[in-house]
Amino acid sequence: MTDSRNLFNKVWDNHTVRELPSGQTQLFIGRHLIHEVTSPQAFEMLRERNLSVLHPELTFATVDHIVPTDNQLRPFADALAEQMMSQIEINCREFGVELFDLKGDRQGIVHVVGPELGLTQPGLTLVCGDSHTSTHGAFGSIALGIGTSQVAYVLSTQTLALQRPKVRQIKVTGELQPGVFAKDVALHIIRVLGVKGGIGYAYEYSGEVFDRMTMEERMTVCNMSIEGGARCGYVNPDETTIEYLRGRPYSPTGEEFDRAAEWWLSLASGPDAEFDDVVEIDGSQIEPTVTWGINPGQSVGVKEKLPTLDSFEAEERGGASEAFTFMDLHEGEPIQGTSIDVAFIGSCTNGRISDLREAAEVARGRHVAEGVRALVVPGSKKVLEQAKQEGLDQIFIEAGFDWRDAGCSMCLAMNPDKLVGREICASSSNRNFKGRQGSPTGRTLLMSPAMVAAAAVNGHVVDVRELLEPAAV
Amino acid sequence: MAKIEQVRGQGIPLLIDDIDTDRIIPARYLRCVTFDGLGEHAFKDDREQDKEHPFDHPHFQESTILISGRNFGCGSSREHAPQALMRWGVEAVIAESYAEIFFGNCTSLGIPAVCLERADLETLTSMVQQTPTLPITIDLVAKRVSCGDAEFPLTMAESARSALTSGEYDFLSQLLEGKAEIEKTAGQLPYLNHFQTA
C-alpha cells in the first residue's frame, strides 16, 4: 500500500501524543537544543514550579550568541555576558543536561553543532529557542524555533502544544549557474514568495537542485525558511543525508546505523505524496542575489537595478520607501557598485566549512580593499579546526581578513562584534532588519559568502562570477 | 489561569508592516537572565530615531492595545519581544497578521493577538490618532473589536481563542497531564529504541 502522506505528516503522526481540547496536538520532541540566551528564564520557571527535566538525555546545550570571538578567556569583559555564561553552566549541571562549553572542542553555533555531531537526524522532531532551528530540517526532521515558555514546556514534559501547519512543496528544477550558491536559492525563494508567504506552512524543498545539494547547502536553504514566514522547512532524506551522518559522534553505529538508514529513507515523501500547495521555480534562472532593503524579501539579482517605487503594489510601497530611506539606496540604481564598509562571513546560515571554502576561493591571492573591515567567524570549533587543516585561515589572514573564534558574532551582534553608526555591511548572515547587526542605524546587504568575499576585496558589491576562475567553478 | 474574554483599553497606533522582533527589542537587551526590565527598551532604536514614536508620545502613555500591520513579530523567536511589550504595558495586539512563533509566544503569556482586515485597521488607526482616549474593546467571545460607535469583526486561530477564553493558555499544566501517553509515544519511536522498527 502506498503512503500518500508527505514526510512532514508522517513525522508529525509518529510524534503525536494526543489531541488537546483546544484542537492542538501534544507533540513529542525528540531533540531539544538550548543556548544561553533563551534558556535561563525557562530553567527559572522549572525551579518556581518545582519541576525537573523529564528527559535530560534528549537535551543538549551550547553557547553561541554572546560568546566573544576575539578573546574567549573567562571571565568575559562584558559582565552581563559572563553572568549568562555562568547561568547556563549552573543550569546544565543542576538539571543534568550535556553542555558543549568553551573549554571543549564541540562548542559553536547551535545550528552548526547539532548537525556536525550527528544530533540532528531524519524523522526527529527537534526544537530550540531560536528561530533558525529550521536549519535542521535539511535532514528531513520537523525542526521548529520556539519561545522561552515553550523551552520550559519541553524541558519539563518533552512535548509541545502545536497546531499542524499545511505543507507547501517548493520544487527548484534545473541546474544552478556557476557562482550561484544555496544562499542565492534561499534569497530567491523569499523574493518570489515574500517574507510572509510561508505563514501557516511547512516548506518541503524538492527538485533536482536540492537532490544535487550537499547537506551543508541544504542547511543554508532550510535555515532561511523562517525568513519567508514558514514555520519550518525540510528536505527529504536520501543517500546524501545518510553518508553525511555516517560516523558522526551521536550517529548510530554498526547494524543499528543500517536499520536507521532504512527507516530514514522510508520517511521520505513518495511519488504519491500529497501537498496543500506546490510551487515550482526554475533554478537555472537564479542569479547571485543581494538584498537592498530591511527585510530578506527585498532583494535583486546582482546584475539588476533596484526596483522603482511604482513597481510595487500600493500596500508594499510604504515599506519599500522606508527601506530606501533607511538604507540610503535609490530606486532604479544598480546594486552592483554599492560601496561597503564591513564584510562578515559567518552565522548559522553560512558559517560552515563549505561556506569558508567558497569564500576562500575568492579571497585567495587577493586583498581586502582599503577601508573595509572584514571578519571571518567559523560557525563552530570543529569548523575552525577543519579550516586550519585546509589552510583556509592563512588564505583569509593573508588577504587581510580578521580570523576569529567560533560564535554567532555580527549576525545579531550580542557580543562585541558590531557595526558602528551608519556602516554598511556585506553579510553572509540571515537578517537585514534595522539595527540587526548592532548599530541602530547600521545597514546590511545579505549575500552568499563568496559574494561577501568578492565585495570585501573590491570595496563594493560585485558579481562574484567575474572573479571565479573557470576552473574553480 | 484567569479567563481572558475581553480586553479594554486605549489604542497605540503603529500601523507599519513587517515589524520584526529585533525592532521590538534590539538584541543587545537580550543580555539578561530574567525578563525584568525589558519594558523600558521596547522599540528602543525606533524611538531614538523617531521622536514622534507613539511609544514616547504623551497621548499614548496610558494605552494598552497595540495596533499594527501585516506580519507583526517576524524574525527572531525571542520571547523577550512580547515580554518587553507586556512590561511596557501592552495587554493585547490588533494587527493584520502575525509571525507564528511570536503569536504562540503571545498566547502563552495571555496576550491576545487578534487580526482585523486592513481597511478596518486603517479606520481604527485614524480614529485613535484623532482621539487617543477612545476606549477600545477586544471581545474574544463575540469575536469583535469595538471603538466608539464602530465595530469590526476579528479573527484569531480557534485554538488560541479557546485557550484564552477558557483560561487554559498556560499549556504546561495540560501537557503535564499527558504523562503516561508521553512515555507511550516515546516507546514507539525507532530512534529511542535502537531503530528496532519491525
XYZ file of C-alpha atoms in Angstrom:
671
model
C 0.000 0.000 0.000
C 1.430 3.389 -0.900
C 1.530 6.154 1.665
C 0.174 9.427 0.312
C 1.425 11.287 3.372
C 4.368 13.607 2.881
C 7.353 13.378 5.224
C 6.082 16.175 7.424
C 2.822 14.411 8.163
C 4.484 11.036 8.732
C 6.850 12.550 11.283
C 4.039 14.545 12.893
C 1.852 11.426 13.219
C 4.726 9.419 14.722
C 5.187 12.052 17.427
C 1.550 12.737 18.253
C 0.945 12.114 21.951
C -2.718 13.153 21.875
C -5.102 15.769 20.599
C -5.739 18.556 23.123
C -9.163 20.094 23.824
C -8.013 23.268 22.007
C -7.606 21.279 18.772
C -3.829 21.448 19.028
C -1.626 18.379 19.057
C 0.535 17.452 22.002
C 3.689 16.569 20.101
C 6.642 14.589 21.477
C 10.012 16.274 20.947
C 12.929 14.002 20.078
C 15.767 16.532 20.376
C 15.955 19.745 22.295
C 18.861 22.124 21.726
C 19.402 25.047 24.066
C 21.743 28.038 24.317
C 22.489 30.772 26.804
C 20.057 33.473 25.610
C 16.618 31.887 25.637
C 17.028 29.210 28.326
C 17.765 30.921 31.696
C 14.191 32.103 32.221
C 12.907 28.625 31.283
C 15.032 26.894 33.921
C 13.833 29.513 36.405
C 10.210 28.575 35.557
C 11.073 24.958 36.372
C 12.519 25.977 39.727
C 9.465 28.103 40.523
C 7.158 25.156 39.849
C 9.435 22.570 41.409
C 9.709 20.602 38.159
C 12.614 18.547 36.844
C 13.798 17.936 33.280
C 11.836 14.877 32.130
C 14.369 13.576 29.583
C 17.706 15.318 30.155
C 19.356 12.832 27.754
C 17.389 14.378 24.859
C 18.513 17.956 25.554
C 21.916 19.353 24.518
C 23.330 22.791 25.255
C 25.912 25.030 23.656
C 26.953 28.674 23.972
C 26.992 30.892 20.901
C 25.094 34.212 20.809
C 27.063 36.170 23.413
C 30.439 34.451 23.018
C 33.233 36.912 22.161
C 35.136 35.890 19.027
C 38.416 37.694 19.727
C 39.172 36.804 23.339
C 37.318 33.886 24.883
C 39.117 33.916 28.226
C 36.835 33.883 31.265
C 35.572 35.943 32.890
C 34.375 37.874 29.829
C 34.897 41.616 29.741
C 31.100 42.013 29.451
C 29.690 41.274 32.920
C 26.206 40.568 31.554
C 27.572 38.029 29.082
C 29.627 36.437 31.840
C 26.510 36.156 34.009
C 24.618 34.392 31.185
C 27.534 32.032 30.644
C 27.687 31.141 34.347
C 23.933 30.665 34.426
C 23.835 28.067 31.638
C 26.689 26.201 33.334
C 24.760 26.162 36.617
C 21.514 25.147 34.900
C 23.048 22.315 32.899
C 24.857 20.946 35.932
C 21.809 21.182 38.198
C 19.369 19.643 35.686
C 21.725 17.061 34.142
C 21.981 18.461 30.611
C 25.119 17.938 28.497
C 26.821 21.261 27.710
C 29.298 21.879 24.888
C 31.154 24.748 26.541
C 34.135 26.868 25.569
C 36.533 24.508 27.302
C 35.752 21.603 24.960
C 36.132 21.190 21.209
C 32.411 20.878 20.416
C 31.244 24.447 21.108
C 29.744 26.528 18.348
C 26.520 27.901 16.926
C 23.696 25.616 17.979
C 22.571 25.050 14.360
C 26.097 24.200 13.230
C 26.911 21.963 16.198
C 23.726 19.829 16.124
C 24.254 18.528 12.577
C 28.029 18.106 12.768
C 27.747 15.987 15.928
C 25.035 13.802 14.394
C 22.450 15.000 16.928
C 20.249 16.111 14.038
C 18.769 13.102 12.251
C 15.898 12.363 9.871
C 12.485 11.640 11.336
C 13.014 13.611 14.536
C 11.076 16.447 15.984
C 13.717 18.958 17.009
C 13.189 22.286 18.743
C 15.338 25.134 20.017
C 14.638 28.572 21.422
C 15.892 30.183 18.244
C 14.062 30.865 15.012
C 16.813 29.426 12.794
C 16.119 25.962 14.156
C 14.542 25.453 10.725
C 18.132 24.661 9.630
C 17.850 21.101 10.943
C 15.042 20.341 8.512
C 17.796 19.704 5.956
C 17.897 16.171 7.390
C 14.173 15.509 6.987
C 13.164 16.377 10.514
C 10.456 18.696 11.807
C 12.633 21.453 13.233
C 10.925 24.357 14.957
C 12.018 27.565 16.632
C 10.212 28.201 19.915
C 9.875 30.815 22.644
C 11.204 30.591 26.172
C 7.941 29.447 27.782
C 7.932 26.595 25.280
C 11.539 25.790 26.184
C 10.261 25.278 29.733
C 7.398 23.075 28.465
C 9.830 20.865 26.537
C 12.254 20.619 29.444
C 9.519 19.541 31.819
C 7.281 17.404 29.552
C 9.356 16.683 26.394
C 6.260 17.859 24.480
C 4.665 20.974 22.995
C 1.131 22.048 22.125
C 1.170 22.799 18.399
C -1.170 23.414 15.510
C -0.407 21.222 12.495
C 0.603 23.512 9.611
C -0.136 22.956 5.929
C 2.705 21.730 3.723
C 3.889 23.509 0.579
C 6.233 21.734 -1.785
C 8.757 24.087 -3.391
C 10.346 22.415 -6.394
C 13.508 24.025 -7.683
C 14.272 22.432 -11.022
C 17.131 22.614 -13.498
C 20.742 23.385 -12.710
C 22.242 26.350 -10.869
C 24.633 28.540 -12.842
C 28.286 28.533 -11.725
C 28.768 31.146 -8.986
C 25.202 30.714 -7.736
C 25.017 29.171 -4.269
C 22.462 27.823 -1.805
C 22.172 31.276 -0.232
C 21.073 32.679 -3.570
C 18.417 29.967 -3.816
C 17.148 30.850 -0.331
C 17.036 34.593 -1.046
C 15.375 33.977 -4.414
C 12.614 31.813 -2.896
C 11.872 34.520 -0.300
C 11.870 37.168 -3.023
C 9.345 35.152 -5.065
C 7.041 34.105 -2.207
C 7.532 37.079 0.126
C 8.514 37.357 3.786
C 5.015 36.378 4.892
C 4.298 33.920 2.074
C 5.054 30.937 4.284
C 2.750 31.809 7.188
C 0.745 28.700 8.069
C 3.076 26.397 6.105
C 5.936 23.991 6.453
C 8.088 24.059 3.298
C 9.247 20.873 1.592
C 12.194 21.688 -0.690
C 12.483 19.253 -3.574
C 13.615 19.041 -7.175
C 16.940 18.457 -8.893
C 18.633 21.470 -7.338
C 18.094 20.055 -3.818
C 18.822 16.490 -4.926
C 22.287 17.637 -6.002
C 22.989 19.851 -2.983
C 25.330 18.811 -0.173
C 23.912 18.671 3.358
C 25.586 21.979 4.170
C 23.903 23.650 1.206
C 20.526 22.179 2.200
C 21.044 23.575 5.708
C 21.569 27.071 4.297
C 18.236 26.986 2.468
C 16.293 25.399 5.346
C 17.886 27.923 7.730
C 16.174 30.799 5.935
C 12.713 29.169 5.757
C 11.762 31.296 8.738
C 12.649 34.467 6.805
C 9.929 33.511 4.331
C 7.428 33.213 7.173
C 7.322 29.394 7.088
C 7.124 27.512 10.374
C 9.913 25.231 9.174
C 11.469 23.781 6.035
C 12.829 20.363 5.157
C 14.488 18.219 2.520
C 13.672 14.521 2.211
C 16.392 12.177 3.451
C 18.402 10.440 0.724
C 21.838 8.861 0.254
C 23.490 12.263 0.730
C 21.861 12.512 4.173
C 22.904 9.001 5.156
C 26.503 9.476 4.065
C 26.709 12.751 5.985
C 25.523 11.052 9.180
C 27.785 8.005 8.956
C 30.461 8.134 11.656
C 29.247 11.260 13.452
C 29.716 11.189 17.262
C 25.979 10.856 18.054
C 25.005 8.810 14.989
C 24.049 5.185 15.489
C 26.783 2.687 14.679
C 27.157 -0.741 13.076
C 23.966 -2.646 12.303
C 21.965 -0.043 14.131
C 23.087 2.528 11.572
C 21.856 0.297 8.734
C 18.480 -0.106 10.405
C 18.361 3.650 10.974
C 19.195 4.390 7.345
C 16.398 2.116 6.160
C 13.905 3.831 8.439
C 15.111 7.306 7.468
C 14.639 6.609 3.757
C 11.172 5.181 4.396
C 10.025 8.553 5.740
C 10.685 10.499 2.535
C 7.667 11.832 0.640
C 6.905 9.295 -2.091
C 5.766 9.976 -5.653
C 2.125 9.918 -4.498
C 2.666 12.305 -1.587
C 0.013 14.992 -1.278
C 0.631 18.663 -0.549
C -1.552 21.639 0.302
C 0.287 23.732 -2.273
C 3.029 23.273 -4.859
C 5.316 25.996 -6.234
C 7.837 25.431 -8.999
C 10.921 27.580 -9.560
C 13.421 27.312 -12.415
C 16.807 27.112 -10.686
C 18.745 27.943 -13.843
C 17.269 31.457 -13.770
C 18.568 32.266 -10.273
C 21.330 34.891 -10.158
C 23.725 35.797 -7.363
C 21.252 37.678 -5.166
C 21.736 40.681 -2.877
C 19.274 42.331 -0.508
C 18.849 46.094 -0.750
C 16.205 46.673 1.921
C 15.317 45.966 5.532
C 13.767 42.544 5.197
C 15.168 39.460 3.443
C 12.479 39.588 0.746
C 13.775 42.910 -0.585
C 16.472 41.640 -2.940
C 17.626 41.745 -6.563
C 19.935 39.781 -8.823
C 23.388 41.357 -8.778
C 23.032 42.493 -12.396
C 19.626 44.028 -11.793
C 18.727 47.567 -10.835
C 16.846 48.325 -7.641
C 13.096 48.388 -8.224
C 11.234 51.642 -8.661
C 8.611 52.572 -6.098
C 5.826 52.481 -8.670
C 6.662 48.850 -9.453
C 5.316 47.865 -6.013
C 1.700 47.108 -5.171
C 0.163 50.051 -3.319
C 0.290 48.232 0.019
C 4.013 47.409 -0.378
C 5.064 50.928 -1.347
C 5.315 52.321 2.195
C 7.657 49.522 3.267
C 9.820 49.916 0.171
C 10.067 53.653 0.673
C 11.056 53.158 4.330
C 13.723 50.672 3.179
C 15.224 53.025 0.568
C 15.379 55.850 3.113
C 16.960 53.723 5.848
C 19.480 52.105 3.506
C 20.213 55.374 1.687
C 19.852 53.497 -1.604
C 17.839 54.785 -4.516
C 15.197 53.275 -6.778
C 16.327 52.359 -10.261
C 20.044 52.358 -9.434
C 22.230 49.265 -9.859
C 23.072 47.295 -6.696
C 26.444 46.434 -8.222
C 28.967 49.067 -7.238
C 27.355 49.831 -3.856
C 30.264 50.642 -1.511
C 30.662 48.655 1.696
C 32.437 49.373 4.998
C 32.321 45.927 6.597
C 32.308 42.325 5.353
C 31.064 39.495 7.581
C 31.428 35.811 6.770
C 29.832 33.531 9.356
C 26.495 32.789 11.145
C 24.243 29.724 11.300
C 23.303 30.370 7.683
C 26.797 30.470 6.212
C 29.411 29.668 8.855
C 30.097 26.065 7.784
C 33.249 24.639 6.255
C 31.870 24.671 2.705
C 30.985 28.357 3.098
C 34.528 29.169 4.202
C 35.930 27.167 1.290
C 33.773 29.081 -1.202
C 34.760 32.431 0.283
C 38.453 31.466 0.492
C 38.407 30.572 -3.197
C 37.560 34.208 -3.903
C 39.894 35.674 -1.274
C 42.919 33.579 -2.334
C 45.678 35.814 -3.667
C 43.593 38.968 -3.328
C 43.440 41.602 -0.585
C 40.631 43.256 1.327
C 40.041 46.731 -0.093
C 41.367 49.696 1.830
C 38.931 50.996 4.407
C 36.978 47.738 4.612
C 36.818 45.832 7.913
C 36.430 42.113 7.131
C 35.695 39.282 9.590
C 35.591 35.524 9.145
C 33.901 33.756 12.054
C 33.689 29.954 11.861
C 30.355 28.505 12.978
C 31.949 26.053 15.399
C 35.263 24.962 16.859
C 35.164 21.949 14.535
C 34.738 24.207 11.502
C 37.608 26.348 12.784
C 39.889 23.315 13.151
C 38.932 21.917 9.758
C 39.579 25.297 8.128
C 43.009 25.427 9.746
C 43.829 21.935 8.497
C 42.931 23.025 4.981
C 44.926 26.250 5.316
C 41.851 28.418 4.804
C 42.715 30.542 7.849
C 46.012 31.514 6.204
C 44.288 32.442 2.944
C 41.951 34.766 4.820
C 44.668 36.222 7.045
C 46.967 36.890 4.101
C 44.082 38.563 2.314
C 43.590 40.920 5.249
C 40.539 39.312 6.873
C 40.260 39.143 10.653
C 40.180 35.412 11.566
C 38.061 34.790 14.673
C 36.912 32.121 17.141
C 33.525 30.407 16.770
C 30.251 32.159 17.612
C 27.201 33.984 16.246
C 29.207 37.213 16.140
C 27.967 40.052 13.965
C 24.858 38.275 12.726
C 22.902 39.712 15.632
C 25.753 41.411 17.479
C 25.045 40.273 21.027
C 28.795 40.053 21.510
C 31.357 42.856 20.925
C 31.304 42.393 17.090
C 29.057 45.197 15.856
C 28.501 47.694 13.092
C 29.245 51.270 14.122
C 26.966 54.150 13.146
C 25.799 54.075 9.529
C 28.297 51.435 8.426
C 27.075 49.241 5.582
C 27.936 45.558 5.707
C 28.107 42.816 3.107
C 26.964 39.905 5.244
C 26.542 36.168 4.818
C 24.057 36.165 7.734
C 20.284 35.868 7.566
C 18.687 39.165 8.545
C 18.938 42.700 7.247
C 16.491 44.119 9.787
C 17.069 47.640 11.087
C 19.599 47.535 13.915
C 20.204 43.807 13.494
C 23.992 43.983 13.329
C 24.400 46.020 16.486
C 24.114 49.632 15.355
C 20.603 51.125 15.405
C 21.404 52.844 12.110
C 23.751 50.210 10.634
C 22.893 48.686 7.249
C 23.093 45.116 5.988
C 23.305 43.656 2.496
C 22.701 39.899 2.586
C 24.503 37.708 0.056
C 26.399 34.422 -0.293
C 29.809 34.024 1.425
C 31.544 34.074 -1.971
C 29.759 37.331 -2.808
C 30.793 38.788 0.586
C 34.423 37.886 -0.115
C 34.127 39.448 -3.567
C 32.667 42.629 -2.066
C 35.410 42.682 0.595
C 38.256 42.612 -1.918
C 36.633 45.170 -4.199
C 35.220 47.516 -1.569
C 31.830 47.355 -3.228
C 29.202 44.885 -4.411
C 30.381 42.938 -7.469
C 29.255 39.877 -9.377
C 31.340 37.026 -7.935
C 31.096 35.168 -11.234
C 33.573 37.636 -12.679
C 36.142 36.731 -10.008
C 35.869 32.971 -10.184
C 38.341 31.245 -12.478
C 36.504 28.968 -14.902
C 38.424 26.019 -13.444
C 37.358 26.893 -9.916
C 33.644 26.989 -10.674
C -5.354 30.891 34.946
C -7.941 33.659 34.713
C -10.191 33.552 31.666
C -9.440 36.289 29.139
C -12.684 37.098 27.368
C -12.354 40.837 26.884
C -9.565 43.371 26.886
C -10.440 47.053 27.222
C -8.108 49.987 26.839
C -6.869 52.792 24.653
C -5.017 52.140 21.418
C -1.404 52.818 20.374
C -1.294 53.277 16.583
C 1.742 51.721 14.877
C 0.339 50.678 11.513
C 3.599 49.501 9.902
C 4.099 46.155 8.118
C 6.748 43.515 8.843
C 7.790 44.832 12.251
C 10.385 42.292 13.366
C 11.304 41.262 16.886
C 14.738 42.896 16.539
C 12.869 46.197 16.318
C 10.550 45.341 19.203
C 13.537 44.519 21.440
C 17.040 45.013 19.984
C 19.392 42.076 20.533
C 21.746 43.913 22.891
C 18.983 43.992 25.533
C 18.781 40.206 25.447
C 21.899 40.062 27.586
C 19.947 39.174 30.726
C 18.843 36.122 32.692
C 15.368 37.404 33.596
C 12.714 39.268 31.610
C 12.513 42.033 34.248
C 13.386 45.473 32.999
C 12.780 44.740 29.301
C 9.771 47.082 29.145
C 11.753 50.300 29.010
C 13.701 49.032 25.988
C 10.669 48.185 23.828
C 11.188 49.716 20.346
C 14.319 51.396 21.746
C 16.107 52.035 18.429
C 12.968 53.133 16.590
C 12.169 55.556 19.402
C 15.640 57.060 19.317
C 15.336 57.686 15.595
C 11.764 58.967 15.694
C 10.995 61.439 18.427
C 7.311 61.190 17.481
C 7.222 57.423 18.066
C 3.875 56.501 19.630
C 5.608 54.671 22.493
C 7.043 58.032 23.600
C 4.118 60.223 22.603
C 2.342 61.729 25.627
C -1.055 60.788 24.148
C -0.377 57.068 24.309
C 1.300 56.619 27.674
C -1.879 55.168 29.189
C -2.594 52.991 26.164
C -2.568 49.204 26.396
C -3.733 47.956 22.980
C -1.131 47.993 20.215
C -2.401 48.410 16.650
C -0.049 47.295 13.881
C 0.099 45.927 10.340
C 0.975 42.754 8.472
C 3.384 40.046 9.608
C 3.860 41.599 13.044
C 6.602 39.982 15.149
C 8.518 38.356 12.306
C 12.143 37.327 12.684
C 13.686 36.032 15.867
C 11.782 33.653 18.143
C 12.809 35.665 21.212
C 10.018 35.652 23.779
C 11.770 38.775 25.027
C 9.695 40.634 22.383
C 6.205 40.011 23.781
C 7.700 40.172 27.282
C 9.053 43.662 26.522
C 5.699 44.791 25.117
C 3.861 43.337 28.121
C 6.215 45.002 30.569
C 5.844 48.332 28.734
C 2.100 47.957 29.320
C 0.701 46.264 26.208
C -2.146 43.906 27.107
C -3.315 42.980 23.596
C -2.282 43.417 19.965
C -4.502 44.090 16.956
C -2.802 43.587 13.583
C -3.422 42.275 10.090
C -1.330 39.117 10.600
C 1.424 37.715 12.815
C 4.559 35.651 12.501
C 3.716 32.295 14.031
C 6.324 31.976 16.769
C 5.507 35.485 18.013
C 1.798 34.647 18.005
C 2.418 31.480 20.021
C 4.587 33.378 22.493
C 1.835 35.990 22.982
C -0.798 33.355 23.589
C 1.236 31.550 26.217
C 1.696 34.886 28.026
C -2.043 35.636 27.937
C -1.695 38.477 25.430
C -4.487 38.191 22.845
C -3.090 38.862 19.350
C -6.127 39.328 17.112
C -6.462 40.093 13.404
C -8.538 42.729 11.629
C -8.990 43.377 7.916
C -6.659 46.052 6.535
C -9.394 48.600 5.893
C -10.686 48.168 9.458
C -7.174 48.601 10.835
C -6.826 51.829 8.903
C -10.169 53.098 10.198
C -9.265 52.108 13.756
C -5.857 53.777 13.461
C -7.257 57.080 12.263
C -9.912 57.047 14.989
C -7.231 56.513 17.643
C -4.964 59.156 16.138
C -7.802 61.677 16.213
C -8.999 60.745 19.696
C -6.350 58.852 21.664
C -8.669 58.448 24.661
C -11.293 56.491 22.690
C -11.877 53.231 24.534
C -11.324 50.056 22.532
C -12.807 46.701 23.485
C -11.498 43.417 22.134
C -14.216 40.831 22.692
C -12.849 37.334 22.158
C -16.224 35.727 22.828
C -18.240 37.853 20.384
C -15.179 37.951 18.058
C -15.249 41.688 17.512
C -13.317 44.841 18.221
C -15.333 47.910 19.099
C -14.152 51.501 19.254
C -16.550 54.372 19.766
C -19.547 53.614 17.540
C -17.571 51.387 15.207
C -17.395 47.607 15.303
C -15.024 45.353 13.406
C -15.075 41.545 13.147
C -11.887 39.993 14.475
C -10.286 36.696 13.553
C -7.958 34.526 15.609
C -6.771 30.930 15.463
C -9.518 28.996 17.226
C -7.096 27.055 19.407
C -5.625 30.271 20.802
C -9.029 31.891 21.232
C -10.426 28.941 23.145
C -7.266 28.669 25.253
C -7.558 32.322 26.300
C -11.316 32.376 26.894
C -11.189 29.140 28.911
C -8.156 30.306 30.915
C -6.066 27.361 29.672
C -3.387 29.297 27.835
C -0.770 28.145 30.288
C -0.233 24.926 28.365
C 2.204 23.499 30.873
C -0.379 22.017 33.213
C -2.235 20.494 30.237
C 0.942 19.000 28.862
C 1.919 17.584 32.252
C -1.403 15.713 32.399
C -0.404 13.595 29.410
C 2.448 11.903 31.210
C 1.505 8.260 30.572
C 0.798 8.977 26.906
C 4.097 10.846 26.555
C 6.065 7.782 27.582
C 3.912 5.554 25.373
C 4.745 7.713 22.344
C 8.436 7.710 23.267
C 8.343 3.935 23.480
C 7.202 3.686 19.846
C 9.852 5.954 18.344
C 12.527 3.967 16.490
C 15.329 6.400 17.327
C 14.721 5.933 21.052
C 14.714 2.141 20.652
C 17.890 1.391 18.720
C 15.910 1.588 15.476
C 14.153 -1.736 16.113
C 11.277 -0.882 13.796
C 10.000 -4.326 12.908
